[in-house]
Amino acid sequence: PAVLLGGESWTDCTVSGSAKADHTAAGLVVRATADGLGGYAVGFDQTGVVTVLRLAQDTEPVVLLRSTRTDGFNKTKFHTLTVSVRGDSLSVTLDGRDKGTVTDDRYASGSVGVRAVGDERGLWDSLSVTAADGSTLYTSSFDTPDTAGDFPERAALAAQAAAAAARPAGSADASDVVDLTSRLDGDATWQVPAGRWQVDLFGGATLVDDSQGYSRSYVDLLDDEPVELFLDIVPGEYHRRFGRYFGTVVPGFWDDEPFFASAEAHFKRLPWSPTLDRALRDVGVEPGVAYASAFDDLGRRGRIARGRFWQAVSNRFARYFERQARWYDERGVALITNPLYDETAPAKRIPSTGDLHKVNQWAQVPGGDIITAEYVAGEQTMIPRNPVSVAHQMGRDRALLEMFGNMGWQVTPSFVHATVGAQATRGVNLTVLHALWTDETRVYFPPPFGPRAPWWWAMRPLAEWIGRVMEAGRGTSAA
């Protein structure tokens, strides 16, 4: 919980905010104690279920209300949560729909705040508190960074301090930013100049409790040490057991959609690693200036600093691929790359997977994939350009594309011909049909390429045709 300053004596009021349950749920606290551990918690999950809890420090929350789901609820949209407290009564609406009322006299007064526990993450677009007489107690649309100061920290910063910067309050020019990162160690001090200043402290946190599935506790691929451990634990174990088959039975390793440990696609955070301090300085930008510019629009100089921030991140991520490729090459096997978000525009993929040309340049087999609705027969496509361009520039024999994952049951042999042919004319000379990891009775990402396929009878001639097209594209035989 993060509680507003100055609301300790608030009694009857109405709290309304626009929020999205970005991960699991979004929540408020009302009539809250200063630390937010006492009071009432009101939140909604990604199905529109509203929950009201009574909080007390050192005890489990008591569920006072749990509503039914909200019909037609869209978890990707912002929704208006309104809580009205009058005397010992608390009523909740979600997008104007009544979600229930509870009666409880444990807390008669207290402040308001936002709350996220466990794996919850709510995004707030606005928040307002109105007194019973209609007067405004608090309102904000969180347009400026200094509104974070409305919610004082309830404990010391638990994260590792990564960088610090200061600038005159209200400044939108990176030239005004003073980097304070070197003053974070020891007893270093900084004498604040005259006037009002905004100080930004950037902390690096381990996102072990902020993810699920294959993104949970994801390794920091920007740091050499965990990469070395990964190479030893995963491909290293294969080599210890089956090294005599490397280069023959085991031709190589496929690195499927790796990403930064804070990728926009999964975490909506900015990347941090212990290695970034040096990487940022190597590209000519101070860490505090880089982070401030990455978060805020600080003019032309700020955009340059932001670009250097992502350049440093991409450099570190490319080093991960370089170390893999060299490790594999020493053992006679190949690396296939398949970066996350390779099908999207450069600006969208940078926050999750970096610069694809830097990444793919190290692969013995540069690759990518074409999935879902990313290709329409007869229309333009740029998807093969990154791996094919790198293959040509680096003199690689093969450029790979994984195809048809999650494109649906409606895929037909004619569409397979059209898609494979379109990618082949753009330089792809190794097609991999999307793998099926499940049994034939449970197909998660159709179309399947096994007996479950409606046109299984056509698979052999189709596979032979794909092979001939790929060989023709290589230009090395009389196929």
Coordinates of C-alpha atoms in Angstrom, one line a residue:
P1 CA 0.0 0.0 0.0
A2 CA 1.0 3.6 -0.6
V3 CA -1.1 6.1 1.4
L4 CA -1.8 9.8 0.7
L5 CA -0.2 12.3 3.1
G6 CA -2.5 14.4 5.1
G7 CA -5.7 12.3 5.1
E8 CA -5.4 10.8 8.5
S9 CA -8.6 12.5 9.8
W10 CA -10.8 11.9 6.7
T11 CA -14.1 10.3 7.7
D12 CA -17.1 10.3 5.2
C13 CA -15.9 10.6 1.6
T14 CA -16.2 9.2 -1.9
V15 CA -13.1 7.8 -3.6
S16 CA -13.0 7.4 -7.4
G17 CA -10.2 6.3 -9.7
S18 CA -9.6 5.1 -13.2
A19 CA -7.5 2.0 -13.1
K20 CA -6.5 -1.1 -15.0
A21 CA -5.8 -4.5 -13.4
D22 CA -2.6 -4.9 -15.4
H23 CA -1.6 -8.1 -13.6
T24 CA -4.1 -10.0 -11.4
A25 CA -5.8 -7.0 -9.7
A26 CA -5.9 -3.3 -9.0
G27 CA -6.8 -2.0 -5.5
L28 CA -7.4 0.9 -3.2
V29 CA -7.3 1.4 0.6
V30 CA -9.8 3.7 2.4
R31 CA -9.9 4.8 6.0
A32 CA -6.3 3.6 6.0
T33 CA -3.6 3.9 8.7
A34 CA -0.5 5.8 7.7
D35 CA 1.3 2.6 6.7
G36 CA -1.6 1.3 4.8
L37 CA -1.6 -2.0 6.8
G38 CA -4.9 -1.1 8.6
G39 CA -8.2 0.1 7.0
Y40 CA -10.3 -1.3 4.2
A41 CA -8.9 -2.7 0.9
V42 CA -11.1 -2.5 -2.1
G43 CA -10.0 -3.9 -5.4
F44 CA -11.1 -5.6 -8.7
D45 CA -9.5 -8.4 -10.6
Q46 CA -9.3 -9.1 -14.4
T47 CA -12.8 -10.5 -14.5
G48 CA -14.5 -7.6 -12.7
V49 CA -14.8 -9.4 -9.4
V50 CA -14.8 -6.8 -6.6
T51 CA -13.4 -7.7 -3.2
V52 CA -13.6 -5.7 0.1
L53 CA -11.2 -6.6 2.9
R54 CA -10.7 -5.4 6.5
L55 CA -7.0 -5.0 7.1
A56 CA -5.1 -5.1 10.4
Q57 CA -1.4 -5.2 11.0
D58 CA 0.0 -8.7 11.8
T59 CA -3.3 -10.5 11.1
E60 CA -4.8 -12.0 7.9
P61 CA -7.2 -9.8 6.1
V62 CA -10.9 -10.4 6.7
V63 CA -13.1 -10.8 3.6
L64 CA -16.2 -8.6 4.0
L65 CA -17.4 -8.8 0.4
R66 CA -16.7 -10.7 -2.8
S67 CA -18.9 -9.8 -5.8
T68 CA -19.8 -11.8 -8.8
R69 CA -18.0 -11.3 -12.1
T70 CA -18.9 -8.3 -14.3
D71 CA -20.5 -9.2 -17.6
G72 CA -18.5 -8.0 -20.6
F73 CA -15.5 -7.0 -18.5
N74 CA -12.5 -6.1 -20.6
K75 CA -9.3 -6.6 -18.6
T76 CA -7.2 -4.6 -21.1
K77 CA -9.2 -1.4 -20.5
F78 CA -9.3 1.2 -17.7
H79 CA -12.3 1.0 -15.4
T80 CA -13.8 3.4 -12.9
L81 CA -13.8 2.1 -9.3
T82 CA -15.8 4.2 -6.9
V83 CA -15.9 3.6 -3.1
S84 CA -18.3 5.6 -0.9
V85 CA -17.9 5.5 2.9
R86 CA -20.6 6.9 5.2
G87 CA -20.5 6.1 8.9
D88 CA -20.1 2.4 9.2
S89 CA -21.3 1.7 5.6
L90 CA -19.0 1.1 2.6
S91 CA -20.5 0.9 -0.9
V92 CA -18.7 0.0 -4.2
T93 CA -19.5 0.5 -7.9
L94 CA -17.4 -0.6 -10.9
D95 CA -18.1 1.4 -14.1
G96 CA -21.3 2.6 -12.4
R97 CA -22.5 -0.9 -11.6
D98 CA -23.4 -1.6 -8.0
K99 CA -21.0 -4.3 -6.7
G100 CA -22.3 -4.4 -3.1
T101 CA -22.3 -2.7 0.3
V102 CA -20.8 -3.8 3.6
T103 CA -21.3 -2.6 7.2
D104 CA -18.3 -2.5 9.6
D105 CA -17.4 -0.1 12.4
R106 CA -13.7 -1.0 12.9
Y107 CA -12.3 2.1 11.2
A108 CA -14.1 5.5 11.6
S109 CA -11.5 7.6 9.8
G110 CA -8.3 7.4 7.8
S111 CA -6.5 8.3 4.6
V112 CA -6.8 6.9 1.1
G113 CA -4.2 5.1 -1.0
V114 CA -3.4 2.6 -3.7
R115 CA -2.5 -1.0 -3.0
A116 CA -0.9 -4.0 -4.7
V117 CA 0.1 -7.2 -2.9
G118 CA 1.6 -10.5 -4.1
D119 CA 1.6 -10.6 -7.8
E120 CA -1.0 -7.7 -8.2
R121 CA -0.1 -4.7 -10.4
G122 CA -2.6 -1.9 -11.0
L123 CA -2.1 1.0 -13.4
W124 CA -3.8 4.3 -12.2
D125 CA -4.8 7.0 -14.6
S126 CA -6.6 9.2 -12.1
L127 CA -7.6 9.3 -8.4
S128 CA -9.9 11.7 -6.5
V129 CA -11.3 12.0 -3.0
T130 CA -14.4 14.0 -2.4
A131 CA -15.8 15.0 1.1
A132 CA -19.4 14.4 2.1
D133 CA -20.2 18.1 1.4
G134 CA -18.9 17.8 -2.1
S135 CA -15.5 19.6 -1.6
T136 CA -12.4 18.1 -3.1
L137 CA -9.9 16.6 -0.7
Y138 CA -7.5 15.3 -3.3
T139 CA -7.4 14.9 -7.1
S140 CA -4.7 13.9 -9.6
S141 CA -4.3 12.5 -13.0
F142 CA -0.6 11.7 -12.4
D143 CA 0.6 13.9 -15.3
T144 CA 3.9 15.0 -13.6
P145 CA 6.6 13.0 -11.8
D146 CA 6.2 15.1 -8.6
T147 CA 2.8 13.6 -7.8
A148 CA 4.7 10.6 -6.5
G149 CA 5.5 12.8 -3.6
D150 CA 1.8 12.6 -2.6
F151 CA 2.4 9.1 -1.4
P152 CA 5.4 9.1 1.0
E153 CA 7.3 5.9 1.4
R154 CA 6.3 3.8 4.3
A155 CA 9.7 2.1 4.6
A156 CA 13.2 2.5 3.4
L157 CA 13.9 1.8 -0.2
A158 CA 14.3 -2.0 -0.4
A159 CA 15.7 -2.0 -3.9
Q160 CA 19.3 -1.7 -4.8
A161 CA 20.2 1.9 -5.7
A162 CA 21.1 2.0 -9.3
A163 CA 21.4 5.7 -10.2
A164 CA 20.3 9.1 -9.0
A165 CA 19.7 12.4 -10.6
A166 CA 18.4 15.9 -9.8
R167 CA 16.9 18.7 -11.8
P168 CA 15.0 22.0 -11.2
A169 CA 11.4 21.2 -10.4
G170 CA 9.3 21.4 -13.6
S171 CA 12.4 21.3 -15.9
A172 CA 11.9 19.3 -19.2
D173 CA 15.5 19.8 -20.5
A174 CA 18.1 17.0 -20.0
S175 CA 20.8 19.8 -19.9
D176 CA 19.5 20.7 -16.5
V177 CA 19.9 17.2 -15.1
V178 CA 22.7 16.7 -12.5
D179 CA 23.9 13.1 -12.3
L180 CA 24.3 12.0 -8.7
T181 CA 25.0 8.3 -9.2
S182 CA 28.6 8.6 -8.0
R183 CA 27.4 10.1 -4.7
L184 CA 25.3 7.1 -3.8
D185 CA 28.3 5.3 -2.1
G186 CA 29.7 6.1 1.3
D187 CA 29.1 9.4 2.9
A188 CA 29.0 11.5 -0.3
T189 CA 26.7 14.6 -0.1
W190 CA 25.3 17.0 -2.6
Q191 CA 24.6 20.7 -1.8
V192 CA 21.2 21.5 -3.3
P193 CA 21.3 24.8 -5.3
A194 CA 18.8 27.5 -4.6
G195 CA 15.2 26.9 -5.6
R196 CA 13.0 23.8 -5.7
W197 CA 14.6 20.6 -7.0
Q198 CA 13.3 17.2 -8.0
V199 CA 15.5 14.3 -7.0
D200 CA 15.1 10.9 -8.7
L201 CA 16.4 7.8 -7.1
F202 CA 16.4 4.7 -9.4
G203 CA 16.5 1.3 -7.8
G204 CA 17.1 -2.1 -9.3
A205 CA 14.8 -4.8 -8.0
T206 CA 14.6 -8.5 -8.5
L207 CA 11.3 -9.3 -10.1
V208 CA 10.9 -12.8 -8.6
D209 CA 7.4 -12.2 -7.3
D210 CA 6.2 -10.1 -10.3
S211 CA 5.8 -12.8 -12.9
Q212 CA 4.4 -16.2 -13.7
G213 CA 5.0 -19.1 -16.1
Y214 CA 8.2 -19.0 -18.0
S215 CA 8.9 -15.4 -17.1
R216 CA 9.0 -16.1 -13.4
S217 CA 12.5 -15.5 -11.8
Y218 CA 13.9 -14.9 -15.3
V219 CA 17.7 -14.8 -15.5
D220 CA 19.5 -11.5 -16.0
L221 CA 20.8 -11.9 -19.6
L222 CA 22.6 -8.5 -19.5
D223 CA 25.1 -9.9 -17.0
D224 CA 28.0 -12.2 -17.9
E225 CA 28.0 -14.2 -14.7
P226 CA 24.4 -15.6 -14.9
V227 CA 25.0 -16.2 -18.6
E228 CA 28.0 -18.3 -17.8
L229 CA 26.0 -20.2 -15.3
F230 CA 23.2 -20.8 -17.8
L231 CA 25.7 -22.1 -20.4
D232 CA 27.1 -24.5 -17.9
I233 CA 23.8 -25.7 -16.4
V234 CA 21.9 -26.2 -19.7
P235 CA 23.9 -26.8 -22.8
G236 CA 26.9 -27.6 -20.6
E237 CA 25.0 -30.6 -19.1
Y238 CA 24.1 -31.8 -22.6
H239 CA 27.8 -31.6 -23.6
R240 CA 28.9 -33.5 -20.5
R241 CA 26.5 -36.3 -21.3
F242 CA 26.3 -36.4 -25.1
G243 CA 29.4 -34.4 -26.2
R244 CA 30.4 -37.3 -28.6
Y245 CA 27.2 -36.6 -30.6
F246 CA 27.8 -32.8 -30.9
G247 CA 28.0 -31.7 -34.5
T248 CA 26.2 -34.9 -35.8
V249 CA 23.2 -36.1 -33.9
V250 CA 23.1 -32.8 -32.0
P251 CA 23.5 -30.1 -34.7
G252 CA 22.9 -27.1 -32.4
F253 CA 20.7 -25.2 -30.0
W254 CA 17.6 -23.1 -30.7
D255 CA 17.4 -20.0 -28.4
D256 CA 13.6 -19.4 -28.5
E257 CA 12.4 -15.8 -27.8
P258 CA 14.7 -14.8 -24.9
F259 CA 14.1 -11.3 -23.5
F260 CA 15.3 -8.8 -20.9
A261 CA 14.4 -9.8 -17.3
S262 CA 12.2 -6.7 -17.2
A263 CA 10.8 -6.9 -20.7
E264 CA 8.0 -4.6 -21.7
A265 CA 6.2 -7.6 -23.1
H266 CA 5.9 -9.2 -19.6
F267 CA 6.7 -6.7 -16.9
K268 CA 6.3 -3.2 -18.3
R269 CA 9.4 -2.2 -16.5
L270 CA 12.7 -0.6 -17.7
P271 CA 15.7 -2.9 -17.7
W272 CA 18.4 -2.7 -15.1
S273 CA 21.5 -4.8 -14.4
P274 CA 24.7 -4.4 -12.4
T275 CA 26.5 -4.2 -15.8
L276 CA 24.5 -1.2 -17.1
D277 CA 26.5 1.4 -15.2
R278 CA 29.6 0.7 -17.2
A279 CA 27.7 0.0 -20.4
L280 CA 26.0 3.4 -20.2
R281 CA 29.3 5.3 -19.6
D282 CA 30.8 3.3 -22.5
V283 CA 28.2 4.9 -24.9
G284 CA 28.8 8.3 -23.5
V285 CA 25.9 8.9 -21.1
E286 CA 25.8 9.2 -17.3
P287 CA 23.5 6.7 -15.6
G288 CA 21.3 9.3 -13.8
V289 CA 20.8 11.3 -17.0
A290 CA 20.0 8.1 -19.0
Y291 CA 17.4 6.8 -16.5
A292 CA 15.7 10.2 -16.1
S293 CA 15.5 10.6 -19.9
A294 CA 14.2 7.0 -20.3
F295 CA 11.3 7.8 -17.9
D296 CA 10.5 11.4 -18.9
D297 CA 10.4 13.5 -22.0
L298 CA 13.4 15.9 -21.5
G299 CA 13.7 17.4 -24.9
R300 CA 16.1 16.7 -27.7
R301 CA 19.1 16.1 -25.4
G302 CA 16.8 13.8 -23.4
R303 CA 15.8 11.8 -26.5
I304 CA 19.5 11.4 -27.4
A305 CA 20.2 10.2 -23.8
R306 CA 17.3 7.8 -24.0
G307 CA 18.6 6.4 -27.3
R308 CA 22.0 5.8 -25.6
F309 CA 20.2 4.0 -22.7
W310 CA 18.7 1.5 -25.1
Q311 CA 21.9 1.3 -27.1
A312 CA 23.7 0.2 -23.9
V313 CA 20.9 -2.3 -23.1
S314 CA 21.1 -3.7 -26.6
N315 CA 24.9 -4.0 -26.4
R316 CA 24.6 -6.0 -23.3
F317 CA 21.9 -8.3 -24.7
A318 CA 23.9 -8.9 -27.9
R319 CA 26.8 -10.0 -25.7
Y320 CA 24.6 -12.8 -24.4
F321 CA 24.2 -14.1 -27.9
E322 CA 27.9 -13.6 -28.7
R323 CA 28.9 -15.7 -25.7
Q324 CA 26.4 -18.4 -26.7
A325 CA 27.6 -18.5 -30.3
R326 CA 31.3 -18.7 -29.3
W327 CA 30.6 -21.5 -26.8
Y328 CA 28.7 -23.5 -29.3
D329 CA 31.2 -22.9 -32.1
E330 CA 34.0 -24.3 -29.9
R331 CA 32.0 -27.5 -29.5
G332 CA 31.1 -27.9 -33.2
V333 CA 27.4 -27.0 -33.0
A334 CA 25.3 -24.0 -34.1
L335 CA 23.2 -21.4 -32.5
I336 CA 19.7 -20.6 -34.0
T337 CA 18.3 -17.3 -32.9
N338 CA 14.6 -16.5 -32.7
P339 CA 14.3 -13.2 -30.8
L340 CA 11.1 -12.1 -29.1
Y341 CA 9.0 -9.6 -31.0
D342 CA 10.9 -10.0 -34.2
E343 CA 7.6 -9.5 -36.0
T344 CA 7.0 -6.0 -34.6
A345 CA 8.3 -2.6 -35.5
P346 CA 11.8 -1.7 -34.1
A347 CA 10.5 0.8 -31.6
K348 CA 8.1 -1.8 -30.1
R349 CA 10.6 -4.5 -29.8
I350 CA 13.5 -2.5 -28.4
P351 CA 12.1 -2.5 -24.8
S352 CA 11.9 -6.3 -24.7
T353 CA 14.5 -7.7 -27.0
G354 CA 16.9 -5.0 -28.2
D355 CA 18.4 -4.5 -31.6
L356 CA 17.8 -7.6 -33.7
H357 CA 20.7 -7.0 -36.0
K358 CA 23.1 -6.9 -33.0
V359 CA 21.5 -10.1 -31.7
N360 CA 21.3 -12.1 -34.9
Q361 CA 24.8 -11.2 -36.1
W362 CA 26.4 -13.9 -33.8
A363 CA 24.1 -16.8 -34.8
Q364 CA 25.4 -19.5 -37.1
V365 CA 21.8 -19.7 -38.2
P366 CA 20.0 -16.4 -37.9
G367 CA 16.3 -17.0 -37.5
G368 CA 12.8 -15.7 -36.6
D369 CA 9.2 -16.7 -36.7
I370 CA 5.9 -15.9 -38.4
I371 CA 2.9 -16.6 -36.2
T372 CA -0.7 -15.8 -35.5
A373 CA -2.0 -13.3 -38.1
E374 CA 1.3 -11.9 -39.1
Y375 CA 1.1 -12.7 -42.8
V376 CA -1.7 -12.2 -45.3
A377 CA -1.3 -13.9 -48.6
G378 CA -0.4 -11.5 -51.4
E379 CA 0.4 -8.6 -49.1
Q380 CA 3.8 -7.1 -48.1
T381 CA 5.8 -8.6 -45.3
M382 CA 9.0 -7.4 -43.5
I383 CA 9.3 -10.3 -41.1
P384 CA 12.2 -12.2 -42.8
R385 CA 14.2 -9.0 -43.3
N386 CA 16.2 -9.1 -40.1
P387 CA 17.5 -12.7 -40.1
V388 CA 18.0 -12.7 -43.9
S389 CA 19.8 -9.4 -44.0
V390 CA 22.2 -10.6 -41.2
A391 CA 22.7 -14.0 -42.9
H392 CA 23.7 -12.2 -46.1
Q393 CA 26.0 -9.7 -44.3
M394 CA 27.7 -12.4 -42.2
G395 CA 28.1 -15.0 -44.9
R396 CA 25.8 -17.5 -43.3
D397 CA 24.5 -20.4 -45.4
R398 CA 21.0 -20.5 -43.8
A399 CA 18.3 -18.1 -42.8
L400 CA 15.6 -19.8 -40.8
L401 CA 11.9 -19.0 -40.2
E402 CA 9.6 -20.9 -37.9
M403 CA 6.1 -20.8 -39.4
F404 CA 2.4 -21.2 -38.7
G405 CA 2.4 -21.1 -34.9
N406 CA -1.1 -20.2 -33.6
M407 CA -2.4 -19.3 -37.1
G408 CA -5.5 -21.4 -36.5
W409 CA -7.3 -24.4 -37.9
Q410 CA -8.3 -22.5 -41.0
V411 CA -4.8 -22.8 -42.4
T412 CA -4.9 -24.8 -45.6
P413 CA -2.2 -26.4 -47.9
S414 CA -2.7 -23.5 -50.3
F415 CA -2.0 -21.0 -47.6
V416 CA 1.1 -23.0 -46.6
H417 CA 2.3 -22.8 -50.2
A418 CA 1.7 -19.0 -50.3
T419 CA 3.4 -18.3 -47.0
V420 CA 6.5 -20.5 -47.5
G421 CA 6.9 -19.1 -51.1
A422 CA 6.6 -15.5 -49.9
Q423 CA 9.3 -16.0 -47.3
A424 CA 11.5 -17.9 -49.7
T425 CA 11.5 -15.1 -52.2
R426 CA 12.7 -12.8 -49.4
G427 CA 15.7 -15.0 -48.6
V428 CA 14.5 -17.6 -46.1
N429 CA 16.0 -21.0 -47.0
L430 CA 15.2 -23.1 -44.0
T431 CA 11.6 -23.6 -43.0
V432 CA 10.6 -25.1 -39.6
L433 CA 7.0 -25.9 -39.1
H434 CA 5.7 -24.9 -35.7
A435 CA 6.4 -27.6 -33.1
L436 CA 3.6 -29.5 -31.4
W437 CA 4.5 -30.1 -27.7
T438 CA 1.2 -31.6 -26.7
D439 CA -0.6 -34.9 -27.5
E440 CA -2.7 -35.1 -30.7
T441 CA -6.0 -34.7 -28.8
R442 CA -5.0 -31.3 -27.2
V443 CA -3.8 -28.8 -29.7
Y444 CA -2.9 -25.5 -28.0
F445 CA -1.5 -23.6 -31.0
P446 CA -3.1 -24.8 -34.2
P447 CA -2.6 -25.8 -36.9
P448 CA -0.9 -29.1 -36.0
F449 CA 1.4 -30.8 -38.4
G450 CA 0.6 -34.4 -37.3
P451 CA -2.2 -36.8 -37.8
R452 CA -4.6 -34.4 -36.1
A453 CA -4.4 -32.1 -39.1
P454 CA -7.5 -32.2 -41.3
W455 CA -5.2 -32.5 -44.3
W456 CA -2.7 -34.9 -42.9
W457 CA -2.9 -36.8 -46.2
A458 CA -1.2 -33.8 -47.9
M459 CA 1.7 -33.4 -45.5
R460 CA 4.2 -35.6 -47.3
P461 CA 4.0 -33.9 -50.7
L462 CA 3.8 -30.5 -49.0
A463 CA 7.0 -31.3 -47.0
E464 CA 8.8 -32.4 -50.1
W465 CA 7.7 -29.2 -51.9
I466 CA 9.0 -27.1 -49.0
G467 CA 12.3 -28.9 -49.1
R468 CA 12.7 -28.4 -52.9
V469 CA 11.9 -24.7 -52.6
M470 CA 14.4 -24.2 -49.7
E471 CA 17.1 -26.0 -51.7
A472 CA 16.4 -23.9 -54.8
G473 CA 16.7 -20.8 -52.6
R474 CA 20.1 -21.8 -51.4
G475 CA 21.4 -21.8 -55.0
T476 CA 24.0 -24.5 -54.2
S477 CA 22.5 -27.5 -56.1
A478 CA 20.7 -28.5 -59.3
A479 CA 17.4 -28.9 -57.4

